[in-house]
Short mmCIF file of C-alpha atoms in Angstrom, two decimals:
data_model
loop_
_atom_site.label_atom_id
_atom_site.label_comp_id
_atom_site.label_asym_id
_atom_site.label_seq_id
_atom_site.Cartn_x
_atom_site.Cartn_y
_atom_site.Cartn_z
CA MET A 1 4.07 -43.05 181.47
CA ASN A 2 2.34 -43.73 184.77
CA LEU A 3 1.52 -40.68 186.86
CA THR A 4 0.86 -40.76 190.56
CA GLU A 5 -2.42 -39.42 191.91
CA GLU A 6 -0.50 -36.45 193.31
CA GLN A 7 0.96 -35.66 189.88
CA ILE A 8 -2.46 -35.96 188.23
CA GLU A 9 -3.93 -33.61 190.85
CA LYS A 10 -1.10 -31.13 190.28
CA LEU A 11 -1.69 -31.19 186.52
CA THR A 12 -5.40 -30.65 187.09
CA GLN A 13 -4.68 -27.64 189.33
CA ILE A 14 -2.30 -26.17 186.75
CA LEU A 15 -4.85 -26.57 183.96
CA GLN A 16 -7.62 -25.01 186.05
CA ARG A 17 -5.43 -22.02 186.94
CA VAL A 18 -4.42 -21.46 183.31
CA GLN A 19 -8.04 -21.69 182.18
CA MET A 20 -9.16 -19.28 184.91
CA ALA A 21 -6.46 -16.76 183.98
CA ARG A 22 -7.32 -17.03 180.28
CA ARG A 23 -11.01 -16.41 180.99
CA GLU A 24 -10.13 -13.39 183.15
CA LEU A 25 -7.86 -11.95 180.46
CA ASP A 26 -10.47 -12.63 177.78
CA ALA A 27 -13.07 -10.79 179.86
CA LEU A 28 -10.79 -7.83 180.59
CA ILE A 29 -9.74 -7.42 176.99
CA GLY A 30 -13.15 -8.26 175.53
CA ASP A 31 -15.06 -5.86 177.78
CA HIS A 32 -12.78 -2.99 176.82
CA TYR A 33 -12.57 -3.95 173.17
CA LEU A 34 -16.35 -4.06 172.83
CA ALA A 35 -16.85 -0.72 174.58
CA GLN A 36 -17.91 2.17 172.38
CA ARG A 37 -14.45 3.68 172.60
CA VAL A 38 -11.83 1.06 171.92
CA ASN A 39 -9.19 1.76 174.54
CA ILE A 40 -7.23 -1.23 175.82
CA VAL A 41 -5.26 1.14 178.10
CA GLY A 42 -8.39 1.37 180.25
CA VAL A 43 -7.94 -2.19 181.53
CA HIS A 44 -7.64 -2.05 185.30
CA PHE A 45 -4.24 -2.99 186.64
CA THR A 46 -5.36 -5.12 189.62
CA PRO A 47 -7.49 -7.67 187.70
CA LEU A 48 -4.84 -7.86 185.00
CA ALA A 49 -2.10 -8.43 187.57
CA ALA A 50 -4.19 -11.15 189.27
CA ALA A 51 -4.60 -13.02 185.98
CA VAL A 52 -0.89 -12.76 185.24
CA GLU A 53 -0.07 -14.04 188.74
CA LYS A 54 -2.20 -17.13 188.07
CA LEU A 55 -0.19 -17.75 184.92
CA ARG A 56 3.10 -17.31 186.81
CA TRP A 57 1.92 -19.83 189.42
CA ALA A 58 0.94 -22.32 186.70
CA GLU A 59 4.30 -21.91 184.96
CA ALA A 60 6.23 -22.52 188.20
CA GLN A 61 4.11 -25.57 189.01
CA TRP A 62 4.58 -26.90 185.48
CA ARG A 63 8.37 -26.49 185.76
CA GLU A 64 8.41 -28.28 189.12
CA LEU A 65 6.33 -31.20 187.86
CA SER A 66 8.31 -31.36 184.62
CA GLN A 67 11.55 -31.63 186.59
CA GLU A 68 10.02 -34.35 188.73
CA LEU A 69 8.85 -36.33 185.69
CA PHE A 70 11.57 -35.74 183.11
CA GLY A 71 14.61 -34.37 184.88
CA ALA A 72 16.27 -30.97 184.80
CA GLU A 73 17.26 -31.02 181.12
CA ARG A 74 13.63 -31.01 179.91
CA ALA A 75 12.17 -28.66 182.53
CA SER A 76 12.41 -25.50 180.47
CA PRO A 77 9.01 -24.30 179.16
CA ALA A 78 10.65 -23.85 175.75
CA ASN A 79 11.01 -27.63 175.55
CA HIS A 80 7.28 -28.28 175.95
#
């Protein structure tokens, strides 16, 4: 499969966003897990929401690129 430079750039952006969100979630969960009192409920909503939004963006971009590359029938994330 030959990808255009635009498609390669889009894949790179998606990967970077997913990695950034994963690091943020790891930090949020890890910081609270390692605290003296283990209380995951203490995770602040705003940073958590920002990480989730990055994942939503990456999922939407992945779907769009998948449709472009493979057609509508393979665009569902469940097929990847």
